[in-house]
PDB file of C-alpha atoms in Angstrom:
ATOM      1  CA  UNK A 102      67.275  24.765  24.796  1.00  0.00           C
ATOM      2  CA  UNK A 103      64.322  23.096  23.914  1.00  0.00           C
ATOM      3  CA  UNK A 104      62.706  23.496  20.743  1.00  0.00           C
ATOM      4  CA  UNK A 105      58.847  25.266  20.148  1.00  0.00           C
ATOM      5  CA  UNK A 106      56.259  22.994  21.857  1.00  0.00           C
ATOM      6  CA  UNK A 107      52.636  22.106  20.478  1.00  0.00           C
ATOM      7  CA  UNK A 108      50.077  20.274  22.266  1.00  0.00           C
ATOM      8  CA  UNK A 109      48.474  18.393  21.750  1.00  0.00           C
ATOM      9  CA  UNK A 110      50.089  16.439  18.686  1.00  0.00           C
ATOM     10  CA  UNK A 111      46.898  14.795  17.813  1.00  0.00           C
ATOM     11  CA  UNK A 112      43.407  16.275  18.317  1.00  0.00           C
ATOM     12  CA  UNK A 113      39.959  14.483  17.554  1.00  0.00           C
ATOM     13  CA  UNK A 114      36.591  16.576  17.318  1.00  0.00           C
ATOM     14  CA  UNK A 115      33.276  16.185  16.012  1.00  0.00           C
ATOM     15  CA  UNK A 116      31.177  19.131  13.765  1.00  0.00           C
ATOM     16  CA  UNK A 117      30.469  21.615  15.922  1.00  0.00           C
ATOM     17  CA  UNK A 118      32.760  21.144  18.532  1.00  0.00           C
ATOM     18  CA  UNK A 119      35.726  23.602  19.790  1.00  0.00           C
ATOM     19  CA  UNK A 120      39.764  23.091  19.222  1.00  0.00           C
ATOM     20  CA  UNK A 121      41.833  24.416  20.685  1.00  0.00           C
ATOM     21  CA  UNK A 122      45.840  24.305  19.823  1.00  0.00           C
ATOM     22  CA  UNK A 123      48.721  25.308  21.947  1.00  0.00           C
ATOM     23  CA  UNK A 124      52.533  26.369  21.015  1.00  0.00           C
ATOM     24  CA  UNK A 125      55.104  27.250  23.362  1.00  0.00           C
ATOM     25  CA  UNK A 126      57.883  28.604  21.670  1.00  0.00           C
ATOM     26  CA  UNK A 127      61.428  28.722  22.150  1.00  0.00           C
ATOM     27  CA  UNK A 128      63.243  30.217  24.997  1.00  0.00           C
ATOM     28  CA  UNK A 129      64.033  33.779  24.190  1.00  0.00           C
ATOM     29  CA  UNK A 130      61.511  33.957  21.177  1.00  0.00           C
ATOM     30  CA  UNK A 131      58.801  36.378  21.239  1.00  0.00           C
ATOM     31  CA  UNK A 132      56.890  35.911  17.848  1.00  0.00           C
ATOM     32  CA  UNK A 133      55.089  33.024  17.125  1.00  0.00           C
ATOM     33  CA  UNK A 134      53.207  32.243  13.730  1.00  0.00           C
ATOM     34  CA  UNK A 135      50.753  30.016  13.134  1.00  0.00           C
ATOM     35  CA  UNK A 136      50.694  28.030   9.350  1.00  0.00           C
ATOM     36  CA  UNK A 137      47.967  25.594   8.142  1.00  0.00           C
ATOM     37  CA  UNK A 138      49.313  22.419   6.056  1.00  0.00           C
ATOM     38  CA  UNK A 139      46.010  21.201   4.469  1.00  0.00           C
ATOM     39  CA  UNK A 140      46.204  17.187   2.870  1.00  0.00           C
ATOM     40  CA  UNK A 141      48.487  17.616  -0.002  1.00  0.00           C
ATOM     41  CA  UNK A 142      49.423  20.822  -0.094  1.00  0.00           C
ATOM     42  CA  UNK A 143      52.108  23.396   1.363  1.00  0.00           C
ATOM     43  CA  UNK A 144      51.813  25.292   4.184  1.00  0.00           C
ATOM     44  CA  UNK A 145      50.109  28.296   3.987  1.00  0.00           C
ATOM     45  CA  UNK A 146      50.363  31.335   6.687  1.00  0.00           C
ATOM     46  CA  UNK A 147      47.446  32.570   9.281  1.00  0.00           C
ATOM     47  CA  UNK A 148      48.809  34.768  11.532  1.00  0.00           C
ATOM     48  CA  UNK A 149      51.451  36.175  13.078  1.00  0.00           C
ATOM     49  CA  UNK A 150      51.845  37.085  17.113  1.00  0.00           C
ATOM     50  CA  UNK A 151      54.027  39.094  18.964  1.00  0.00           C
ATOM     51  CA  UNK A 152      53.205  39.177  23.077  1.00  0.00           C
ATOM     52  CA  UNK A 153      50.075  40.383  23.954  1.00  0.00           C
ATOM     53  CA  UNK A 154      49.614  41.841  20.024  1.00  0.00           C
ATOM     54  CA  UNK A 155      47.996  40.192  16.596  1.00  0.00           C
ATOM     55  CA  UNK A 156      51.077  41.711  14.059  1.00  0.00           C
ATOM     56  CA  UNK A 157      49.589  40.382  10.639  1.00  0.00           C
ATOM     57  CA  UNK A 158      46.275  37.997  10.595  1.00  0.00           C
ATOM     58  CA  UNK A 159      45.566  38.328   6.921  1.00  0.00           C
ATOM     59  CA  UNK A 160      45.990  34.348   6.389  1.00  0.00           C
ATOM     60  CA  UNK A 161      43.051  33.458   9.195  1.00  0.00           C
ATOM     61  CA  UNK A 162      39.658  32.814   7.889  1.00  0.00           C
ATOM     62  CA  UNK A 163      37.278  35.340   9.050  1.00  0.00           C
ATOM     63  CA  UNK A 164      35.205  33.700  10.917  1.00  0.00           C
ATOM     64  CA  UNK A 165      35.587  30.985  13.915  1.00  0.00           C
ATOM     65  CA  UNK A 166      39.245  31.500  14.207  1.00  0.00           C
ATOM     66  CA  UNK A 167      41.226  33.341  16.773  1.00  0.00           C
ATOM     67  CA  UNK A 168      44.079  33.689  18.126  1.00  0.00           C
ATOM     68  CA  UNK A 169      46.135  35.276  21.352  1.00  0.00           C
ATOM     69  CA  UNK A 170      49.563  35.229  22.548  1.00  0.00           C
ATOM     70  CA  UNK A 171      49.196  36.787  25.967  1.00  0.00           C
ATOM     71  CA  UNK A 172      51.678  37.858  28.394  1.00  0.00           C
ATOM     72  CA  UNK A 173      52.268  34.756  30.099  1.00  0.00           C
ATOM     73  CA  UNK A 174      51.391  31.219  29.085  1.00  0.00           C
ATOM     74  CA  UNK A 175      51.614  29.746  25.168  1.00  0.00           C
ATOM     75  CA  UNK A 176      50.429  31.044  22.127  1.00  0.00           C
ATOM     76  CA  UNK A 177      46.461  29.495  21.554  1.00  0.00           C
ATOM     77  CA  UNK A 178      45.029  28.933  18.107  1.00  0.00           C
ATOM     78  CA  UNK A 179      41.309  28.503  18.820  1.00  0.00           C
ATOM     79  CA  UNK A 180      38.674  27.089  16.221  1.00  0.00           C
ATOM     80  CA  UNK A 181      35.055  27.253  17.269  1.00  0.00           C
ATOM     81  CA  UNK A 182      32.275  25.406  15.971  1.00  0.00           C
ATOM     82  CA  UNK A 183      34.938  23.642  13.696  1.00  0.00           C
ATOM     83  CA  UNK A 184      34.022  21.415  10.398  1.00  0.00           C
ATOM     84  CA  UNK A 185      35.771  18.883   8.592  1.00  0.00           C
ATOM     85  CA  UNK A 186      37.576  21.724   5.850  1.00  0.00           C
ATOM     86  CA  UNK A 187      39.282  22.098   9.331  1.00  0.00           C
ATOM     87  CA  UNK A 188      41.017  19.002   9.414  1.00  0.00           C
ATOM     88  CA  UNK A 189      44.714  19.943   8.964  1.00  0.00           C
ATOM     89  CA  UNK A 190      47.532  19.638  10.445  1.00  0.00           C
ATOM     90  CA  UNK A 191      48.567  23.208  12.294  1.00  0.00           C
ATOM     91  CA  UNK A 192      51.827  24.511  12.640  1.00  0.00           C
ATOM     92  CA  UNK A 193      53.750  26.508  15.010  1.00  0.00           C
ATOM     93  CA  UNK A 194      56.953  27.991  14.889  1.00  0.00           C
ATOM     94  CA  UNK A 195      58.796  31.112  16.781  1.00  0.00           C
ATOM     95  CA  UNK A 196      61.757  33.430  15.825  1.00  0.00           C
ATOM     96  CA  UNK A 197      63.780  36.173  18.267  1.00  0.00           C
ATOM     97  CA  UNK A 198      63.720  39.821  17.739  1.00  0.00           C
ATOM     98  CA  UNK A 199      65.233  40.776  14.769  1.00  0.00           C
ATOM     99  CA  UNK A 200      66.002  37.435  12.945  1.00  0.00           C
ATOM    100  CA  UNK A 201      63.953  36.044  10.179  1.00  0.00           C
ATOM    101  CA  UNK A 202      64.652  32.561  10.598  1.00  0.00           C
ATOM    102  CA  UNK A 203      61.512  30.557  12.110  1.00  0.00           C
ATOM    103  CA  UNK A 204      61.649  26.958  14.416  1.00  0.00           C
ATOM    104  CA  UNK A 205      58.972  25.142  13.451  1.00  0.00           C
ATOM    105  CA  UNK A 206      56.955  23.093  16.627  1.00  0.00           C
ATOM    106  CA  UNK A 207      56.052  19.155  15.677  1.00  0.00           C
ATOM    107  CA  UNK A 208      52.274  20.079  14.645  1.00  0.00           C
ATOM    108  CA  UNK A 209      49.164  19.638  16.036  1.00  0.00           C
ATOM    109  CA  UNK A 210      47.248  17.548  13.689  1.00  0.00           C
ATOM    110  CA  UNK A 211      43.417  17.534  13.990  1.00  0.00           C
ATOM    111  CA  UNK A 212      40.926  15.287  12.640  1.00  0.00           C
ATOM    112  CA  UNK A 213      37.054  16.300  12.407  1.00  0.00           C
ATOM    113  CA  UNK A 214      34.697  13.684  12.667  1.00  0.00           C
TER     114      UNK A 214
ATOM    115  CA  UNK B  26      54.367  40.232  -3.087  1.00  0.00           C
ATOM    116  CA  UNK B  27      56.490  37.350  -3.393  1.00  0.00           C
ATOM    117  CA  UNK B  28      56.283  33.995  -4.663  1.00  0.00           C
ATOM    118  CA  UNK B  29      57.801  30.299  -4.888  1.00  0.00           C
ATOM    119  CA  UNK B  30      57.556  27.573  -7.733  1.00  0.00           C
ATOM    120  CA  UNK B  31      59.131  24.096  -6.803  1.00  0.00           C
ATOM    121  CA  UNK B  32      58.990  22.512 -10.596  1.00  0.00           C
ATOM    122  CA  UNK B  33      58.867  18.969  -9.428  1.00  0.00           C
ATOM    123  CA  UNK B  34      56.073  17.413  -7.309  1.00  0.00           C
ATOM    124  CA  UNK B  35      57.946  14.667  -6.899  1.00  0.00           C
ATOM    125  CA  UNK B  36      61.311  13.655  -7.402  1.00  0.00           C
ATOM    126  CA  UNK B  37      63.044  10.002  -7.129  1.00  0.00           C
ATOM    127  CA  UNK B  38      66.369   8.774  -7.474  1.00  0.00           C
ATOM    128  CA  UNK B  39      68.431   6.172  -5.881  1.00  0.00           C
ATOM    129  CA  UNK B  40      70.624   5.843  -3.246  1.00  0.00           C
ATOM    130  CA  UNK B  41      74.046   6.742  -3.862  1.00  0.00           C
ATOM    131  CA  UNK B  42      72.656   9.427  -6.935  1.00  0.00           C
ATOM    132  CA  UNK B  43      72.619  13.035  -7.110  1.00  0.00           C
ATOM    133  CA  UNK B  44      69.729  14.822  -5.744  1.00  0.00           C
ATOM    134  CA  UNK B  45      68.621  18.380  -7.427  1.00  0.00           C
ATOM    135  CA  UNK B  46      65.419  19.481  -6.204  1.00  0.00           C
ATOM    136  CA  UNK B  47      64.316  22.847  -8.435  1.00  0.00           C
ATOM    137  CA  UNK B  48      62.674  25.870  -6.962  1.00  0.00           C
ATOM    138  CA  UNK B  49      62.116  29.241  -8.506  1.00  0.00           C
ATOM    139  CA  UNK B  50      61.027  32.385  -6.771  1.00  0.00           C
ATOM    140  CA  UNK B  51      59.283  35.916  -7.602  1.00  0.00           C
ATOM    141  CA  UNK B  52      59.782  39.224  -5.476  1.00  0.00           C
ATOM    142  CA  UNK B  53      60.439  42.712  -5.282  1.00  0.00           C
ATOM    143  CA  UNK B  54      62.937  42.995  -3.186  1.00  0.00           C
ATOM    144  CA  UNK B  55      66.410  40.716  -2.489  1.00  0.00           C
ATOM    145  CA  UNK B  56      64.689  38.380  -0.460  1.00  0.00           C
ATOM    146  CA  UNK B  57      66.261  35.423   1.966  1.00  0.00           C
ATOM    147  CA  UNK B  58      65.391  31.923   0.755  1.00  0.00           C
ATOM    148  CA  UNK B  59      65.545  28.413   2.759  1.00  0.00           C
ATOM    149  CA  UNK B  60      65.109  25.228   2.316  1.00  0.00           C
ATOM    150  CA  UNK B  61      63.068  23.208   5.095  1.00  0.00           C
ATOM    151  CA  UNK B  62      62.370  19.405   5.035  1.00  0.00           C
ATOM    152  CA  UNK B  63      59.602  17.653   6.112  1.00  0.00           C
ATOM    153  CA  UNK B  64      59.458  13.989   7.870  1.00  0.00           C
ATOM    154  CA  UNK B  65      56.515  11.897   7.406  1.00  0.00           C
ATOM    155  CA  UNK B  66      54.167  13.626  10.206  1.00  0.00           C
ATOM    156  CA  UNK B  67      56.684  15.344  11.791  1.00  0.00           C
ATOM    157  CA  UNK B  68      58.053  18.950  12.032  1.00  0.00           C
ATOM    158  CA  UNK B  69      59.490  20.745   9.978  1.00  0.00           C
ATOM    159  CA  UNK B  70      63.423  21.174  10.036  1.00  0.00           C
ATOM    160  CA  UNK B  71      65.579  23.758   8.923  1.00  0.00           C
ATOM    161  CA  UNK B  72      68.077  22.419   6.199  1.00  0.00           C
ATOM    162  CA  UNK B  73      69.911  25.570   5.158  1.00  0.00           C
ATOM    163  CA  UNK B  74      69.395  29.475   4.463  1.00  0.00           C
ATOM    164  CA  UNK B  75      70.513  32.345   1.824  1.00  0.00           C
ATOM    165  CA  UNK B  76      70.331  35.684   3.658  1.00  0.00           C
ATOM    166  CA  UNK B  77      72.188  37.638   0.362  1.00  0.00           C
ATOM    167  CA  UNK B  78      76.077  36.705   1.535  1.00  0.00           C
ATOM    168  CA  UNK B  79      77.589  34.053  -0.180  1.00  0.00           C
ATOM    169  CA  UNK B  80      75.575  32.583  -3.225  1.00  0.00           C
ATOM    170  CA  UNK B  81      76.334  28.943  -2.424  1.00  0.00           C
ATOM    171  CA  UNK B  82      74.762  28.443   1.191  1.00  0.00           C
ATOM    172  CA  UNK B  83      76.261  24.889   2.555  1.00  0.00           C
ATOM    173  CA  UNK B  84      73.318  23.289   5.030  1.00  0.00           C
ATOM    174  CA  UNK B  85      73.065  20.404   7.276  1.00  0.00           C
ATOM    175  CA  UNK B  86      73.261  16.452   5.743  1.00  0.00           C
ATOM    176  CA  UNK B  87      75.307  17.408   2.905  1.00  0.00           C
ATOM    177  CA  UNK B  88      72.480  19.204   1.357  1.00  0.00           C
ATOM    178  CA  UNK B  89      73.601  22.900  -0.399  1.00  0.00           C
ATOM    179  CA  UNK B  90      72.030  25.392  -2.457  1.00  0.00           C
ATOM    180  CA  UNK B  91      73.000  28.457  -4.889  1.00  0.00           C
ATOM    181  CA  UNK B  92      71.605  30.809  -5.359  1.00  0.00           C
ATOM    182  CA  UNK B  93      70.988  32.690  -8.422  1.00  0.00           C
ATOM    183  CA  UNK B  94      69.865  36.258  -8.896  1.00  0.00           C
ATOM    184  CA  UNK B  95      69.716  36.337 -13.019  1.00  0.00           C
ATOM    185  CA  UNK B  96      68.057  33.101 -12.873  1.00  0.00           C
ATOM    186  CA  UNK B  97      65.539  33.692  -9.762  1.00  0.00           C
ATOM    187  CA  UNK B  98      66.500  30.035  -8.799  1.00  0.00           C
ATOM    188  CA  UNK B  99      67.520  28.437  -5.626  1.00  0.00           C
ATOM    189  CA  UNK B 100      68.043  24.759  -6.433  1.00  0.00           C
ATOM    190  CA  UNK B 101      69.198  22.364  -3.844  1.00  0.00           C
ATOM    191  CA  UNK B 102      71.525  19.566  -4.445  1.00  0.00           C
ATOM    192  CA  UNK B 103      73.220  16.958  -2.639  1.00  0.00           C
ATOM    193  CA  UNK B 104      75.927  14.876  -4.369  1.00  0.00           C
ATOM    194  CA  UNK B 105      74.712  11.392  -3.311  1.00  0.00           C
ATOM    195  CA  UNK B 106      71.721  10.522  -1.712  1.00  0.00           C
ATOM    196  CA  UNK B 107      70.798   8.163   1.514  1.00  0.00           C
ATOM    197  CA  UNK B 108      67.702   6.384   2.020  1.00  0.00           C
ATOM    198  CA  UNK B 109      67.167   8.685   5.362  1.00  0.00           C
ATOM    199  CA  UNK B 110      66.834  11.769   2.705  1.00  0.00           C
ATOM    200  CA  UNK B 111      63.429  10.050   1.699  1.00  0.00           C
ATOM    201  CA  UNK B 112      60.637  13.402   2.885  1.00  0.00           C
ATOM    202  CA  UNK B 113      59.271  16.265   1.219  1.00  0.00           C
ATOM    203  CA  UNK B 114      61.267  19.396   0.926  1.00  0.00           C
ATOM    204  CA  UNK B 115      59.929  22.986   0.669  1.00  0.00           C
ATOM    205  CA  UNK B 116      61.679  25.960  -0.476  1.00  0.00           C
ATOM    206  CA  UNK B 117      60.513  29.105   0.917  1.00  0.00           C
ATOM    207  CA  UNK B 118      60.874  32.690   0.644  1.00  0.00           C
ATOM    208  CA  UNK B 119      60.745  35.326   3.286  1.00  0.00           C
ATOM    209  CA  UNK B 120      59.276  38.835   3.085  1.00  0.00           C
ATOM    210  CA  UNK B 121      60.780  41.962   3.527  1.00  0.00           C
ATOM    211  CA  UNK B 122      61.289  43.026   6.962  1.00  0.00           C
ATOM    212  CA  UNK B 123      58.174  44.839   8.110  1.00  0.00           C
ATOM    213  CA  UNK B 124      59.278  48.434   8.241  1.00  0.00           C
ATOM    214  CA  UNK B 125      59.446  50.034  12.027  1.00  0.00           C
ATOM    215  CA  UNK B 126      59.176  46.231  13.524  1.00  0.00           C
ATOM    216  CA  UNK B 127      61.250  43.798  14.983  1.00  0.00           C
ATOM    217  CA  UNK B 128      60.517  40.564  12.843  1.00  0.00           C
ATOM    218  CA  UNK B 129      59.641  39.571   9.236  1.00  0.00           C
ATOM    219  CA  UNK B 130      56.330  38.377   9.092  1.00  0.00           C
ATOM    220  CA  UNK B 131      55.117  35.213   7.647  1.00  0.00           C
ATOM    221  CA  UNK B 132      57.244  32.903   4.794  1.00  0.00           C
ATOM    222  CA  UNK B 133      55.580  32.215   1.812  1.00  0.00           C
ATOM    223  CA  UNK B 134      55.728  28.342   1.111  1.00  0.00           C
ATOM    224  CA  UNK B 135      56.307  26.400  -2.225  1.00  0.00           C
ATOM    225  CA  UNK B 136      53.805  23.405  -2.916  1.00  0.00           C
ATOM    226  CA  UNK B 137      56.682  21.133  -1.965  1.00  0.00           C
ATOM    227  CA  UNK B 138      58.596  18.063  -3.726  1.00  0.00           C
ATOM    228  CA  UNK B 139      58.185  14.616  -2.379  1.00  0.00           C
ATOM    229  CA  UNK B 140      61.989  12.987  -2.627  1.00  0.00           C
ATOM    230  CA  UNK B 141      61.587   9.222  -2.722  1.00  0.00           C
ATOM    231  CA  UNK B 142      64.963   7.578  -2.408  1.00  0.00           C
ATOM    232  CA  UNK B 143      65.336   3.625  -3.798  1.00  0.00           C
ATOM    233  CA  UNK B 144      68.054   1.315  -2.652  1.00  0.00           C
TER     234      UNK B 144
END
């Protein structure tokens, strides 16, 4: 069974430009959440997705961010127009019905120029 | 709400030495606690879990952790350390399960404690 699955692991971008940040998550799973680990700090939560539904998005900053975790495909965290507070590295993980326990992905970590 | 205090930034010790990392937590409600640890950019990786059975909660590489209600702590120890335990560790609380739904909702992170491990 693999494990969840972010792409890319390393993303470049200059001011203004868009990200976007991909998660498949584990066979089976059907929520994904999204976390933000900012340089030297913990991670801190942005939203959470069940299929085809936004659950809890209280941790996403109001404006450029979004998020969708459609019916097929992976879950996409999109940042438009993105600056360099954005630089972080973004984290995926996914957990079953029912269970509490989440599976972190490997990160996408971006960089803005 | 709930919240989660690791006391140590950083912690260092050397191989072959106990390890006790500290984290205290706040919250309502009985919540479940884990432990995860993070690799130098990598993932992050499940070391063990308290879900309100036994207070001691045994979890992978000889790391454990116990749980304690009158204290609101959930240390984790391992009785001798390896250089391959060198990564930051985060303690982390989740919420209560969101009532009528099918999952718990986000975890709420502690700042994390950077283990360095001499020979």
């Amino acid at each position: 069974n693999a494990g969840v699955m972010q792409n890319p692991r390393h993303l470049v971008r200059r001011r203004g430009q868009e990200a976007r940040l991909r998660c498949s998550p584990m066979k089976g799973h059907s929520h994904v959440y999204w976390y933000r680990q900012l340089p030297e700090e913990g991670l801190k939560f942005m939203v959470y997705l069940q299929k085809e539904n936004i659950i809890d998005e209280s941790g996403m900053p109001k404006e450029r961010f979004s998020a969708e975790f459609p019916k097929e495909g992976p879950s996409i965290l999109r940042i438009q127009q993105v600056v360099r507070g954005d630089s972080a590295a973004y984290f995926c993980a996914s957990s079953p019905p029912l269970q509490e326990t989440q599976y972190f992905g490997p990160g996408t970590r971006l960089l803005v120029l | 709400a709930q919240s989660v205090t690791q006391l140590d930034s950083h912690v260092s010790v050397s191989e072959g030495t106990p390890v006790l990392l500290r984290c205290n937590y706040s919250s309502s409600y009985s919540p479940s606690l884990f432990w995860y640890v993070q690799h130098p950019n990598k993932g992050l990786q499940l070391l063990l879990k308290y879900t309100s059975a036994a207070t001691l909660v045994k979890g992978i590489n000889g790391f454990e952790a116990e749980f304690k209600k009158s204290e609101t702590s959930f240390h984790l120890t391992k009785p001798s350390a390896h250089m391959s335990d060198a990564a930051e560790y985060f303690c982390v609380v989740s919420p209560q399960k969101i009532t009528g739904g099918t999952s718990y909702g986000k975890l709420t992170f502690g700042q994390g404690t950077i283990l360095t491990v001499h020979p």
